[in-house]
Coordinates of C-alpha atoms in Angstrom, one line a residue:
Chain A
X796 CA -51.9 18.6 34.5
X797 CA -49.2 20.3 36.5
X798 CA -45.8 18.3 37.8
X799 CA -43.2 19.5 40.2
X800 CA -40.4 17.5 40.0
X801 CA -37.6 17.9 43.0
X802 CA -38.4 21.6 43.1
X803 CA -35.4 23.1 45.1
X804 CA -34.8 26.8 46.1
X805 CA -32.1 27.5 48.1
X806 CA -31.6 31.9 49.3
X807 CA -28.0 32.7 49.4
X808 CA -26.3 30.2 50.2
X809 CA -27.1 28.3 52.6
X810 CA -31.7 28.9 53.5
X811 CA -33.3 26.3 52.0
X812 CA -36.9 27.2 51.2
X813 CA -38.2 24.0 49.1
X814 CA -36.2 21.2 49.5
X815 CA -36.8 18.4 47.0
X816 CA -40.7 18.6 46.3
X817 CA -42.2 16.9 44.3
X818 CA -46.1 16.1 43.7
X819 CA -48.9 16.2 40.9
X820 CA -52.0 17.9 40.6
X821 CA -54.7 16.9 38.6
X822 CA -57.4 18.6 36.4
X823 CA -59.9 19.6 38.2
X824 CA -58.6 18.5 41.7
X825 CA -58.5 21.3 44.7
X826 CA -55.3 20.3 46.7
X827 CA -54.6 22.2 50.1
X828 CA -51.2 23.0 51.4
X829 CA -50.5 23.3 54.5
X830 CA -47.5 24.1 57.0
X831 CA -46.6 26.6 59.8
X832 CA -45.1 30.0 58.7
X833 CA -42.4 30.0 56.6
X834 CA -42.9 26.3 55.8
X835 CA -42.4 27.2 52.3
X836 CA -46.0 27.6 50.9
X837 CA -45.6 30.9 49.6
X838 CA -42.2 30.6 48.0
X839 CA -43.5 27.1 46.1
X840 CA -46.5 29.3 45.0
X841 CA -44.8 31.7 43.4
X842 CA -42.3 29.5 42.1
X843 CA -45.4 27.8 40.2
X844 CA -46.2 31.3 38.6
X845 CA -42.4 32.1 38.0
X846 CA -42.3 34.7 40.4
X847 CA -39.3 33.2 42.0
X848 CA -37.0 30.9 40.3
X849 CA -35.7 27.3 41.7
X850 CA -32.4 26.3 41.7
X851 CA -33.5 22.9 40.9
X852 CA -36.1 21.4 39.8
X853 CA -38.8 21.3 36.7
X854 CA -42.5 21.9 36.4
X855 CA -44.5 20.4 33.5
X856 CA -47.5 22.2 32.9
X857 CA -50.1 20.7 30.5
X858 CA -46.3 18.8 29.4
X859 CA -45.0 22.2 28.9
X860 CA -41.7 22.8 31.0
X861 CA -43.0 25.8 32.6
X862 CA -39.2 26.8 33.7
X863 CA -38.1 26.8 29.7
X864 CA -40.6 29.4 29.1
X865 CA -39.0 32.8 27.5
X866 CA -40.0 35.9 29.9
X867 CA -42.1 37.0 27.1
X868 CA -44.6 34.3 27.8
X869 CA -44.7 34.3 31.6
X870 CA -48.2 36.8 30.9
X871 CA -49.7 33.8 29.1
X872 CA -49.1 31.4 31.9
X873 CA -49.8 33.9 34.5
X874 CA -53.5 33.7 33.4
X875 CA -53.6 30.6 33.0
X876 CA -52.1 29.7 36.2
X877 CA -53.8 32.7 38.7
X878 CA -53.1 34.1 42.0
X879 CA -54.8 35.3 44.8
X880 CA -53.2 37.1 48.0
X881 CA -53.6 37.2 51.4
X882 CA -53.3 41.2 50.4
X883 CA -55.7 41.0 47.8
X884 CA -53.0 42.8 45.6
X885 CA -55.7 45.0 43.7
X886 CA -54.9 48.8 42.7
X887 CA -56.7 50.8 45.4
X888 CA -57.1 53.9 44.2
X889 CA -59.5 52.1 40.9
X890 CA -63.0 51.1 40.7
X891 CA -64.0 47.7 41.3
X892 CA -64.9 47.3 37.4
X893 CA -61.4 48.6 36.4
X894 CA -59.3 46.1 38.7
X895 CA -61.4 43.4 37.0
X896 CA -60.9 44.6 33.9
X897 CA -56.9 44.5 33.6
X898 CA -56.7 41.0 32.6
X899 CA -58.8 41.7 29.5
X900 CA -56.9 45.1 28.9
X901 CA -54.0 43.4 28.8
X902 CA -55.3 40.6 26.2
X903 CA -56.7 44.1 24.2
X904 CA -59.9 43.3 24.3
X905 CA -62.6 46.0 23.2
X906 CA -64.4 47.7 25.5
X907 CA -67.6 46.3 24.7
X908 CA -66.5 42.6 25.3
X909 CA -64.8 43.7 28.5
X910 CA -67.9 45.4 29.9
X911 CA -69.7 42.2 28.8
X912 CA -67.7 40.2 30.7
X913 CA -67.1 42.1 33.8
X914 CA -71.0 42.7 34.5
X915 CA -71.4 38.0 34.0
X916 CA -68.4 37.5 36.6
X917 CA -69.4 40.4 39.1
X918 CA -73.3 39.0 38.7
X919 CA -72.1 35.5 39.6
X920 CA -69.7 36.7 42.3
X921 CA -72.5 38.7 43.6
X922 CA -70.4 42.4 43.2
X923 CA -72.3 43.6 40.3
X924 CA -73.2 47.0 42.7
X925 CA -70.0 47.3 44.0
X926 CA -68.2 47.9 40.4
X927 CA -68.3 51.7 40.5
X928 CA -66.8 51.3 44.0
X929 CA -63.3 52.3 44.6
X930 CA -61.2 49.2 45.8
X931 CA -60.0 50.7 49.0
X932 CA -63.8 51.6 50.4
X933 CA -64.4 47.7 50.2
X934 CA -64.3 45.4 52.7
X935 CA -61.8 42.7 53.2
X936 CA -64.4 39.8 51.9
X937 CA -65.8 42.6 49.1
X938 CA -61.7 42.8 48.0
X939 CA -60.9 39.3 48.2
X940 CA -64.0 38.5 46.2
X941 CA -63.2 41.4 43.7
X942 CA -59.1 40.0 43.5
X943 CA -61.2 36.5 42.5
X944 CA -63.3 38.1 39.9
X945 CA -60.1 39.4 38.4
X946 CA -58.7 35.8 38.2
X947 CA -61.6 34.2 37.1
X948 CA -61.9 36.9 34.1
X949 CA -59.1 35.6 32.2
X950 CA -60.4 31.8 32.5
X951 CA -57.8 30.1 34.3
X952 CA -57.5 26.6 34.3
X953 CA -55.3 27.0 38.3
X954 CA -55.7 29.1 40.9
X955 CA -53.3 29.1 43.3
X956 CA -54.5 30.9 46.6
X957 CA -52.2 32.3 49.2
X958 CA -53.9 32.5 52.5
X959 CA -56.8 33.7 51.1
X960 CA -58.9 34.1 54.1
X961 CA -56.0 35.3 56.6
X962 CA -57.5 38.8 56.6
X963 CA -61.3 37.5 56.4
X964 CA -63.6 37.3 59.4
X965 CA -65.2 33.9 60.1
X966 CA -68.1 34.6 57.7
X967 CA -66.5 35.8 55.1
X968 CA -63.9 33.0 55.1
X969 CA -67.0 30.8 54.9
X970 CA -68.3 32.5 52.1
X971 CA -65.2 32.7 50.1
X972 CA -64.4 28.9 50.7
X973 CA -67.9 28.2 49.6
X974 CA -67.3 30.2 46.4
X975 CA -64.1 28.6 45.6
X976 CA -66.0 25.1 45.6
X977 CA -68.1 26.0 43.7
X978 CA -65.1 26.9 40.7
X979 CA -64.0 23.9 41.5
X980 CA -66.7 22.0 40.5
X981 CA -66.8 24.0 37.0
X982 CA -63.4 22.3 36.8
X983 CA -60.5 25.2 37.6
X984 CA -58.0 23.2 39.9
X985 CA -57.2 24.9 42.9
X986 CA -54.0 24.8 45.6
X987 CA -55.0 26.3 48.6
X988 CA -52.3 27.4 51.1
X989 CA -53.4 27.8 54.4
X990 CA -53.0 27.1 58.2
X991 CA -56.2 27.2 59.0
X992 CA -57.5 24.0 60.6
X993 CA -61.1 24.3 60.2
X994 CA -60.7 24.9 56.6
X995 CA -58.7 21.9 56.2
X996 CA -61.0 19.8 58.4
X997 CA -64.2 21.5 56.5
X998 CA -63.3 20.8 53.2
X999 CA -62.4 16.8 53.0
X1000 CA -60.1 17.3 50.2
X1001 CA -56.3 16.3 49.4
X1002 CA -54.2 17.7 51.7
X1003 CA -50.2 18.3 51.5
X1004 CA -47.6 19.1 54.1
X1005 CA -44.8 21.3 54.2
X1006 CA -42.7 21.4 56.8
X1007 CA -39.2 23.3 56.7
X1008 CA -39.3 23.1 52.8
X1009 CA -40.0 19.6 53.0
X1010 CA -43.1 18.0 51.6
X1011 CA -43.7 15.5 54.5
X1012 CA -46.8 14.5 54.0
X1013 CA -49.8 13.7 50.7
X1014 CA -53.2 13.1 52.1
X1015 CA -56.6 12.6 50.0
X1016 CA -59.8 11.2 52.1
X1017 CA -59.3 7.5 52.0
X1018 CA -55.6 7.5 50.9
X1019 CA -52.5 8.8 53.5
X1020 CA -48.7 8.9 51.6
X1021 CA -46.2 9.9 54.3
X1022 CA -43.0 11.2 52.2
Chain B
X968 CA -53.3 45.4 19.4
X969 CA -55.1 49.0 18.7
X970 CA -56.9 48.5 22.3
X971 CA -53.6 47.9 23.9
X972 CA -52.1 51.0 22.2
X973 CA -55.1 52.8 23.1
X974 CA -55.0 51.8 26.9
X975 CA -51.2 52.3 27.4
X976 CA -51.9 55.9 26.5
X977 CA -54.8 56.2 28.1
X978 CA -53.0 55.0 31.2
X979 CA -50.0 57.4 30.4
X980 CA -52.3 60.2 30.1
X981 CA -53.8 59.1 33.7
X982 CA -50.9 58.7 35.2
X983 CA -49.9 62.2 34.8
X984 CA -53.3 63.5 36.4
X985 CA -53.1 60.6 38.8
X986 CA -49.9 61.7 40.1
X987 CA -50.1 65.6 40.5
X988 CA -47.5 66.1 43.3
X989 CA -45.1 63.8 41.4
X990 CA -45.7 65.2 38.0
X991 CA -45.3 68.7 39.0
X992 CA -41.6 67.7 40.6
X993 CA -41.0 66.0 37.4
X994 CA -42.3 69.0 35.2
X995 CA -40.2 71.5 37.4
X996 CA -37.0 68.9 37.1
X997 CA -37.3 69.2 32.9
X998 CA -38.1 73.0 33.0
X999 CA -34.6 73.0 34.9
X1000 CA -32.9 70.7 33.0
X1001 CA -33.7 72.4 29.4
X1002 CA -32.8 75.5 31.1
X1003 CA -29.6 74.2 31.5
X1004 CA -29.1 72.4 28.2
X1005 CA -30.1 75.4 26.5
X1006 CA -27.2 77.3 29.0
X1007 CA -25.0 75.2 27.5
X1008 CA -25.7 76.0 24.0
X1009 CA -25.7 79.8 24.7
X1010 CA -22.3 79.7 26.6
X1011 CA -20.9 77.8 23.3
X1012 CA -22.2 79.8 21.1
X1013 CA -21.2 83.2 23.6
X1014 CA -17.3 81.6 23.4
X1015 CA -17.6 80.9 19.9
X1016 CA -18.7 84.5 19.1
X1017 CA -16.2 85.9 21.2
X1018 CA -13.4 84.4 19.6
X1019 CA -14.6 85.5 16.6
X1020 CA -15.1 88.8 18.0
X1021 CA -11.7 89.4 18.9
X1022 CA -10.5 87.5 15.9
X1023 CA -11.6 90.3 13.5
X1024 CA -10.2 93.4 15.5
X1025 CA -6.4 91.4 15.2
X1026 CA -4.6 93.6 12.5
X1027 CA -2.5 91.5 9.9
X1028 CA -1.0 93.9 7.4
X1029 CA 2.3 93.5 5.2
X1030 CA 3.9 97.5 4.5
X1031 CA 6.5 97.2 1.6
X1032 CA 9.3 98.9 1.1
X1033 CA 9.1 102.8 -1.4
X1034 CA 11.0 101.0 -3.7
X1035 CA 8.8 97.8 -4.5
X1036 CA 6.9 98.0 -7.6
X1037 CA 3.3 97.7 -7.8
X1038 CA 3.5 94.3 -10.1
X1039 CA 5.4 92.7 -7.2
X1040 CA 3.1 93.4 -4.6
X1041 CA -0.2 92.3 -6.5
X1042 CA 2.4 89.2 -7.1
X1043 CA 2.2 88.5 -3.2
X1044 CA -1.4 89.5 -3.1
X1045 CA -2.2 86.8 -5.2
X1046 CA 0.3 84.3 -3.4
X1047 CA -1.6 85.5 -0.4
X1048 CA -5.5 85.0 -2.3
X1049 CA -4.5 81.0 -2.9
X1050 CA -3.1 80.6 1.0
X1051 CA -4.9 77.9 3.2
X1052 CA -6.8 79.6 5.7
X1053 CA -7.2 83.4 3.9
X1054 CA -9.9 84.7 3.4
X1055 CA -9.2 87.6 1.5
X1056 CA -6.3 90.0 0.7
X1057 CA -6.5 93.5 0.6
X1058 CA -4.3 96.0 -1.6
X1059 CA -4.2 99.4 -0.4
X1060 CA -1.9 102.2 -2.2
X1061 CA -0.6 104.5 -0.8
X1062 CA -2.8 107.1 -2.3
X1063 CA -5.3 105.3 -0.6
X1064 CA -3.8 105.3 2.5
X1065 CA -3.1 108.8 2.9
X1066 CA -6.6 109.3 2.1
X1067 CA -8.0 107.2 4.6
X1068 CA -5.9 108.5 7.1
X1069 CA -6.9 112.4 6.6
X1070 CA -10.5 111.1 6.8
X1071 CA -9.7 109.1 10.1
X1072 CA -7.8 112.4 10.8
X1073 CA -10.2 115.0 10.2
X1074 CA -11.4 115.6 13.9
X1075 CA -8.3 115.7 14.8
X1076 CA -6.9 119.7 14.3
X1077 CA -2.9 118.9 14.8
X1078 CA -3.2 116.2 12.4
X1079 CA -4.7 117.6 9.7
X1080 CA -3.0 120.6 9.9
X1081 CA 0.6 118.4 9.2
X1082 CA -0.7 116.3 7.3
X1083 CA -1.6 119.7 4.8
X1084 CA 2.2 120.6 5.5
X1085 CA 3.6 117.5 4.2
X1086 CA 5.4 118.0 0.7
X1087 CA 5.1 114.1 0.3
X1088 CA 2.7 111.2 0.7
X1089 CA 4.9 109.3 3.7
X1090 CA 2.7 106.6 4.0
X1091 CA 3.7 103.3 1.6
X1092 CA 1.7 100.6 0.1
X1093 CA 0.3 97.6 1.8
X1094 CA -1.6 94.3 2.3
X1095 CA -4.5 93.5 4.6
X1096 CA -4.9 90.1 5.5
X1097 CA -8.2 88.0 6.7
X1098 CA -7.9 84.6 7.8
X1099 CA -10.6 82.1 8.5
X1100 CA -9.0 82.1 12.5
X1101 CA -5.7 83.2 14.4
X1102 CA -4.1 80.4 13.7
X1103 CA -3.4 81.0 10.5
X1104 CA -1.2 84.4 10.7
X1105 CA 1.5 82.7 12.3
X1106 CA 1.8 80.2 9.3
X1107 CA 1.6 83.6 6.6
X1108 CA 4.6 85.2 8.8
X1109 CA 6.7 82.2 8.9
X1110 CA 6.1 81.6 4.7
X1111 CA 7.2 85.2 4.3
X1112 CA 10.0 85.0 6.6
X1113 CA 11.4 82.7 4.4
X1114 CA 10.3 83.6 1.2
X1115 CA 12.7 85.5 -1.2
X1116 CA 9.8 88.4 -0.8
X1117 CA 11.1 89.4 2.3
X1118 CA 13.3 91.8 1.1
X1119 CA 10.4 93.6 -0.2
X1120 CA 8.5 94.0 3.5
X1121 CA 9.0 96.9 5.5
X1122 CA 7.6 95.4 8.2
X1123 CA 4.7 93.2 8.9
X1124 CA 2.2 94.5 12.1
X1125 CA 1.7 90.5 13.3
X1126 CA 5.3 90.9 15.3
X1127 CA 3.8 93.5 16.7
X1128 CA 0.5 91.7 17.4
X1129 CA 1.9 88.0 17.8
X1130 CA 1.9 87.8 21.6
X1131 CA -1.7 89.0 21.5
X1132 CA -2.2 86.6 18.7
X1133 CA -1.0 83.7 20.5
X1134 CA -2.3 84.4 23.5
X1135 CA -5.8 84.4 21.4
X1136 CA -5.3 81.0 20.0
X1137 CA -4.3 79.6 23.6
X1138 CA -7.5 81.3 25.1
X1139 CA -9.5 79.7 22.5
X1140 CA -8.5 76.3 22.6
X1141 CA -9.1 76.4 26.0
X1142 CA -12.2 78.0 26.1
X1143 CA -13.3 75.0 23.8
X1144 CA -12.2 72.5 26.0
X1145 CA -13.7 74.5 29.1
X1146 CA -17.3 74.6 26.9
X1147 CA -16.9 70.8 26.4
X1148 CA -16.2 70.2 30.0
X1149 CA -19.1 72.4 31.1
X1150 CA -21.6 70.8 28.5
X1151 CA -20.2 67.8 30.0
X1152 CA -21.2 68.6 33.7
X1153 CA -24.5 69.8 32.5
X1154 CA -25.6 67.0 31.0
X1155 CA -24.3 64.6 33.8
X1156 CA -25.7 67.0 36.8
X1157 CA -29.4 67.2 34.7
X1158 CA -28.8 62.7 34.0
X1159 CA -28.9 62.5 38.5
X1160 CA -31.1 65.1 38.8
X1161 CA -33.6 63.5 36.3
X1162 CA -32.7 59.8 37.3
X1163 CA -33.9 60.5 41.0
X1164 CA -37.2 62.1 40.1
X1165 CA -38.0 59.2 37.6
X1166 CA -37.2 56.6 40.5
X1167 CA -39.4 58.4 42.8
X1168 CA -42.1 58.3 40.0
X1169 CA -41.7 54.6 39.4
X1170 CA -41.3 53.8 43.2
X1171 CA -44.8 56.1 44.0
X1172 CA -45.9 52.7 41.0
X1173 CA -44.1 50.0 42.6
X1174 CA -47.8 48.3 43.8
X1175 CA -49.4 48.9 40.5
X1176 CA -46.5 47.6 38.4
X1177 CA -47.0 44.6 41.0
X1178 CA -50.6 44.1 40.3
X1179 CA -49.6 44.1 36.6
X1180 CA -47.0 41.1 36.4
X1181 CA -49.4 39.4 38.8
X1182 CA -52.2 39.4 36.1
X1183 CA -49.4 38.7 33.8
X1184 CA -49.0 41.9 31.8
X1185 CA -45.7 41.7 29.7
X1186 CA -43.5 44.0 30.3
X1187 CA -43.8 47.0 27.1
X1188 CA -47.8 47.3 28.5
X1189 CA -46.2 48.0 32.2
X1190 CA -43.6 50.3 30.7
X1191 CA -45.9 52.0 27.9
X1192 CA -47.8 54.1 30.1
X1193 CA -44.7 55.1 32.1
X1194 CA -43.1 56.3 28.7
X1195 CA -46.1 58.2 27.6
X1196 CA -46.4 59.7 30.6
X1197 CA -42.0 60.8 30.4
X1198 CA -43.2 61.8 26.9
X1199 CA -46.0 64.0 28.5
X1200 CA -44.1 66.0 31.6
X1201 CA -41.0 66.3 28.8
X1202 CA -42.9 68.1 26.0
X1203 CA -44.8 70.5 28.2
X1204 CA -42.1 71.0 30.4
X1205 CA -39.8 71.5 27.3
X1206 CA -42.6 73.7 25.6
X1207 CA -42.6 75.8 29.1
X1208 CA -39.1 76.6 29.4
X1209 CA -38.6 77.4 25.8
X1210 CA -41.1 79.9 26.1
X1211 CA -40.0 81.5 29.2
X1212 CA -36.4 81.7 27.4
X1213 CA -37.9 83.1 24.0
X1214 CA -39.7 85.7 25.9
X1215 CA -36.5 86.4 27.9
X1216 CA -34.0 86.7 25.0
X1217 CA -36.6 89.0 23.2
X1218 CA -36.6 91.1 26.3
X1219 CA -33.1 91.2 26.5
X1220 CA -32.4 91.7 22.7
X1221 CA -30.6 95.3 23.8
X1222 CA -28.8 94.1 26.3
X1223 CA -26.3 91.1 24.7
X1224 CA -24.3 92.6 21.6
X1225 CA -23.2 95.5 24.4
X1226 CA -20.8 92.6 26.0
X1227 CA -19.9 91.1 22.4
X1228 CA -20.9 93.3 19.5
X1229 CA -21.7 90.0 17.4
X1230 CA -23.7 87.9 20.3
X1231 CA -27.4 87.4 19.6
X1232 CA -28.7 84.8 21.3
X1233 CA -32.1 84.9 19.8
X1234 CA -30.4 84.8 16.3
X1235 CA -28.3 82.2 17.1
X1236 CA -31.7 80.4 17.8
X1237 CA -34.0 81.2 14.8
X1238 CA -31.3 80.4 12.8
X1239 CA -30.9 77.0 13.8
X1240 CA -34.0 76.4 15.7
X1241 CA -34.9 73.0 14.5
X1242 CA -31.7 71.2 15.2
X1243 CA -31.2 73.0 18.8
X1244 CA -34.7 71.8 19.8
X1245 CA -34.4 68.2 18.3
X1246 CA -30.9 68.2 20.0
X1247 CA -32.4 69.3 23.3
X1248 CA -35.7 67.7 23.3
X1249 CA -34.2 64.9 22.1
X1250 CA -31.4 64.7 25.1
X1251 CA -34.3 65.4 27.5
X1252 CA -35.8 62.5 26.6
X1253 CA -33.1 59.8 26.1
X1254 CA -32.3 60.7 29.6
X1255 CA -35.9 60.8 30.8
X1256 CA -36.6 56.8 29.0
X1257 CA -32.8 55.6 30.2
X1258 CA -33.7 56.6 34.0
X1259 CA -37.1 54.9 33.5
X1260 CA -36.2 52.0 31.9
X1261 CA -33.2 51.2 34.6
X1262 CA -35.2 52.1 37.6
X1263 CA -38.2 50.1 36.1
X1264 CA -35.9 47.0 35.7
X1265 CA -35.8 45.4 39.3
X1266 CA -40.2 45.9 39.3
X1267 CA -40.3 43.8 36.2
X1268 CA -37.5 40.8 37.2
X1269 CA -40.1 38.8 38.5

């Protein structure tokens, strides 16, 4: 479903961020991504999303060449493909229900179908008396869950998460984790960047490595590629 | 698309309420700035009047010689009429003359006393002149000058006026430029003034605008609130300061045609209200999107 093909990205001109990486990632698969700070997790997250450019490179997404995309449509493939932050990245100073709304603002959906839909994914998320809740009074599990109610919302079919659980106690990394299996199994892929071992140990699951830029290693349980 | 429409103003509309510190610096910033276009206009149309002002007290008459008949001189008056740049020519006898001149003369005791004593009417016939501007004497003196009507003129008053004529034209061409060049620096000084409160406004956004490409809004629904919310702190700011200078004019109604008999600033505005306040409003604005669209740019590159 999505191909990175010798993904490059070079600042200036002479810090190489990504250097060559290349891998697949299926439907349905959850894929972790791992590699000490400034390994270049984060930069080959957002180059996914087309937050950052590469200066080499292609990505295929559903056979689409995500990198030949006009600007107009980055919006579309920013819900299909979604993000979550170590920072959460929601708008404080709103409710719970509007931050989970914007998606659906955005598409122009009535209010009706966006109440609708809030109330199912807050319900299943386990929020539902949080929505009148401004984000900031939350706490950090309450706003990562909320920043994953506001991906979920617009159905995406990836979520890339960027040390989700880096501001999360013990529990509520557990928890989140937990949730994010269980998406999984509905069938959103996920790429989870992270350096936290007992995650990675935890959750038996592919595993790649980046080490300065370099993808050195493709693990899945039963099956090692050294690159 | 009506949802989308509906939100972007809705947002606008929050934003302004959101913001209260900001909007108030930005409503303050367009009160100041229309102040300022509307200085602008006033000192233009101040110059304008007072060139006109000083136009009409210049005296351009043509006194002919005793023995020129009347034929001859409505001849000239004629020539005169069809002259580019005249306005109209007056013929006045010098019956007439006399008689205006015992009028003018009549609180005057010495005068009128010699002018009873006088056998004969010493005053001769002559022409009045009026020309759409100064510049346009010169050209009449010159024509006569060497026109085979000079032998008729006595004398003509512009060489008696022409330095003040001349020095008239030079002060008005560059009081024009000087009006240009002012308008010029208003409208630059009120572009930085407005460009740094619009990227305060946008920075105070910076983390919204970042939330919004991240749950990949396109760009006109990240700019569309911003814009109705210009549109917002503009018109009330615009409404505010046109008020306060309505009120202020009508106040000082009194007070402005005892500089220049013919300035009246709140004339000059009734009289072309519409286009004044679609020039300025429309200036406030252009400036007000400009700033927000270039300051908004480097939020939305990625």
């Amino acid at each position: 479903m999505l191909i990175l093909k010798n993904i490059t990205k070079i600042y200036g001109s002479d810090i190489v961020a990504l250097d060559n990486v290349s891998f697949e990632v299926n439907s349905g698969e959850f894929v972790l991504l791992i590699g000490k700070s400034g390994a270049g997790k984060t930069t080959l997250l957002e180059i996914l999303r087309r937050e950052e450019e590469p200066t080499k490179g292609q990505i295929y997404f559903k056979n689409k060449n995500l990198l030949e995309l006009s600007r107009k449509r980055l919006g579309e493939i920013r819900r299909k493909i979604s993000a979550i932050h170590q920072d959460f990245k929601l708008l404080n100073k709103k409710t719970v229900f509007e931050n989970i709304a914007l998606p659906l603002e955005i598409l122009g959906k009535s209010a009706k179908e966006i109440k609708n839909e809030v109330y199912n994914i807050a319900e299943k998320l386990k929020i539902k008396s949080k929505l009148d809740q401004i984000a900031e009074t939350l706490s950090g599990g309450e706003k990562q869950k909320v920043c994953l109610a506001r991906c979920l919302i617009s159905k995406p079919e990836i979520i890339l998460a960027d040390e989700p659980t880096g501001n999360l106690d013990p529990i509520a990394s557990y928890e989140f984790i937990e949730i994010l299996k269980e998406i999984n199994k509905e069938g959103v892929s996920i790429i989870l960047a992270t350096h936290n071992k007992e995650i990675v140990e935890s959750l038996k699951t592919r595993v790649l490595t980046l080490d300065s830029g370099r993808l050195i290693r493709d693990e899945s349980p039963g099956k090692f590629t050294l690159i | 698309m009506f949802n989308k429409i509906k939100k972007i103003l809705r947002s606008g509309y929050n934003l302004f309420w959101q913001e209260k510190v900001i909007s108030l610096i930005n409503l303050g910033t367009t009160i100041l700035v229309t102040f300022f276009i509307w200085f602008g206009f006033l000192s233009f149309y101040f110059f304008h009047q007072m060139i006109n002002y000083l136009q009409q007290r210049l005296d351009f008459s043509i006194y002919f010689k005793t023995n020129v008949s009347r034929e001859d001189i409505l001849k000239i008056q004629k020539i005169l009429q069809e002259f580019p740049g005249v306005i109209k020519v007056d013929f006045v006898p010098q019956e007439v003359a006399l008689k205006k001149f015992q009028e003018e003369a009549k609180s005057n005791p010495v005068i009128a006393k010699a002018l009873k004593e006088l056998q004969s009417n010493p005053l001769v016939d002559y022409l009045i002149i009026k020309a759409e501007n100064s510049e346009v004497y010169p050209k009449i003196a010159d024509y006569l000058e060497k026109s085979p009507y000079k032998a008729y003129i006595d004398y003509i008053t512009y060489f008696e006026n022409q330095k003040v004529i001349k020095r008239i034209i030079s002060i008005s061409n560059q009081l024009r430029l000087l009006i240009s060049a002012l308008i010029l620096v208003i409208l630059v000084f009120s572009s930085l003034i407005i460009f740094n409160t619009i990227i305060a406004s946008i920075y105070s956004q910076k983390e919204e605008i970042e939330v919004l490409r991240i749950v990949g809004a396109g760009n006109w629904f990240i700019r569309g609130p911003f814009f109705v919310y210009i549109f917002i702190f503009s018109f009330l700011g615009y409404i505010i300061s046109l008020g306060i200078l309505i009120l202020f004019l009508m106040k000082t109604e009194n007070f402005w045609p005892t500089i220049v008999s013919n300035f009246q600033p709140s004339n000059f505005i009734s009289e072309n209200f519409l286009i004044l306040n679609l020039i300025a409003f429309g200036l406030i604005l252009l400036i007000n999107f400009v700033s927000a669209l270039m300051s908004m740019e480097k939020y939305l590159q990625k």
